[in-house]
Amino acid sequence: MAKRAIISVSDKTGVVEFAQGLASLGWEIVSTGGTYKALKAAGVPVVYVEEVTGFPEILGGRVKTLHPKIHGGILARRTPEQLAELEAHGIVPVDLVAVNLYPFRATIERPGVTLEEAVEQIDIGGPTLIRAAAKNHAHVLVVVNPARYEEVLTRLKEDQVTDDFRLALAREAFAHTAFYDAVIAQYLGTLSPGEKFPQELVLAFERVDLLRYGENPHQQAAFYRDIMVQGSCVANAEKLQGKALSYNNILDLNSALELVREFEETTVVIIKHNNPCGVAQGATVAEAYRRAYEADPVSAFGGIVAANRPVDEEAAKAMLEIFLEVIAAPDFTPEALKLFQSKPNLRLLRTGPLTAQSSDWCDLRKVNGGLLFQEADREVLDRAALKVVTKRQPTPEEMEELIFAFKVVKHVKSNAIVVSKNRQVLGVGAGQMNRVGAARISLEQAGERARGAVLASDAFFPFPDTVELAARAGITAIIQPGGSVRDEESIKVADEHNIAMVFTGMRHFRH
């Protein structure tokens, strides 16, 4: 008896050649709908599924293959008892299932798509065929990826269909249907005002790239994209030139983009080891970059740069003066791109406009044996909620500087302190185990430039020692969340030194 294959695909890439190859090996091919028409038109011998089931397609094609003569042939183990049962019911065993699914993802990505249109593209028969074949993979080859067609044909011709190969195809099949269902679940979740943190969490990510290694050379790594996220972000950026991005590049790029998009004014950010070492504003991207670089020239070397305006020729010339790993911006002028060609390994990423946040709302972090899932820290500083707690009010210029510094410190690893003046970060104290230690680092980095500058803290001061240190350095205004039981002690010290202090009421821990 000839072996039987069922082929029903949405993506018809290579399917005619695959079917021709099977037919040349003596296989009988059963097909449905558009696949049947494509194979018939190409001259491939093919049997319409209705001829097998003895039952027509119904409900506008919603029910085609859901029939015992199809699924009995797929699910039967090749034991004498089950083969006899098939024969008694006139069912032919199925030895190969090649199926891929309705384009649900492409449908929901269309602007203005309705729920009814999306639901109509939820495949039912396809996943059922795939899962049945994958379950019985010891006897049935299941192929969901057109890239596998050639290998499957070669192995069939050479009689090299091993148990390991069958298992690999089954794993791909279950991953294919799981991903498909995850996309549906996530999409429906975006339409429902229900719980943000469901009892059972399913996520749909697709691999963008295999990375050379992870955080360190001995760690393997890959980069995955959340397929539901739309808008400008590191995962959706377009690489224009340069070497492949590394694991650490991607982490730093994300930090750079999330910080630079905080600002409406022309701003440039330089990131090193996931912390900003330079942030500044200017009349042009070139000016903003030079000011960001001057904040910490040592750390800027080999850094990741992000701008919230297109990079032009003047900015490109400035950026080419030192070694940089990556430059990301909404766009690059043709003149800038031509200059950057002199450093072909330099990675350039075009993000599109950074004026609005992407649709990504959550923050995930893996821990050993579990996953932490929270809302991303996207709260915007509410000027109306700012509270001056000292005798001296900050001047309007000091208030603008304080807001600038607080936006930056939000993106620094805790405990975090930022010193800034004239919309230029002068010192960053990051990731310290105590707040006064972070303050000491930032003020020492700022040096004499700290006189007349402002200081921002990501969390409250547990003791007044940070204010005392700031006063000695010449800081004139401080912004912090407030909320310590010892707030009055810090306020008292600020008043003694004529420092204006503003409470935001919002903490920005970053671990």
mmCIF file of N, CA and C in Angstrom, residues 120 236 327 463 473:
data_model
loop_
_atom_site.group_PDB
_atom_site.id
_atom_site.type_symbol
_atom_site.label_atom_id
_atom_site.label_comp_id
_atom_site.label_asym_id
_atom_site.label_seq_id
_atom_site.Cartn_x
_atom_site.Cartn_y
_atom_site.Cartn_z
ATOM 1 N N GLU A 120 -11.994 34.916 12.823
ATOM 2 C CA GLU A 120 -12.196 34.065 11.644
ATOM 3 C C GLU A 120 -10.887 33.431 11.191
ATOM 4 N N ASN A 236 12.394 46.468 17.791
ATOM 5 C CA ASN A 236 11.842 46.800 16.478
ATOM 6 C C ASN A 236 12.752 47.707 15.658
ATOM 7 N N ILE A 327 25.288 53.370 17.792
ATOM 8 C CA ILE A 327 24.584 54.647 17.784
ATOM 9 C C ILE A 327 23.158 54.374 17.320
ATOM 10 N N PHE A 463 18.993 59.236 56.113
ATOM 11 C CA PHE A 463 19.709 60.094 57.062
ATOM 12 C C PHE A 463 20.047 61.412 56.360
ATOM 13 N N ALA A 473 29.609 70.370 48.774
ATOM 14 C CA ALA A 473 30.023 70.399 47.373
ATOM 15 C C ALA A 473 29.472 71.609 46.621
#
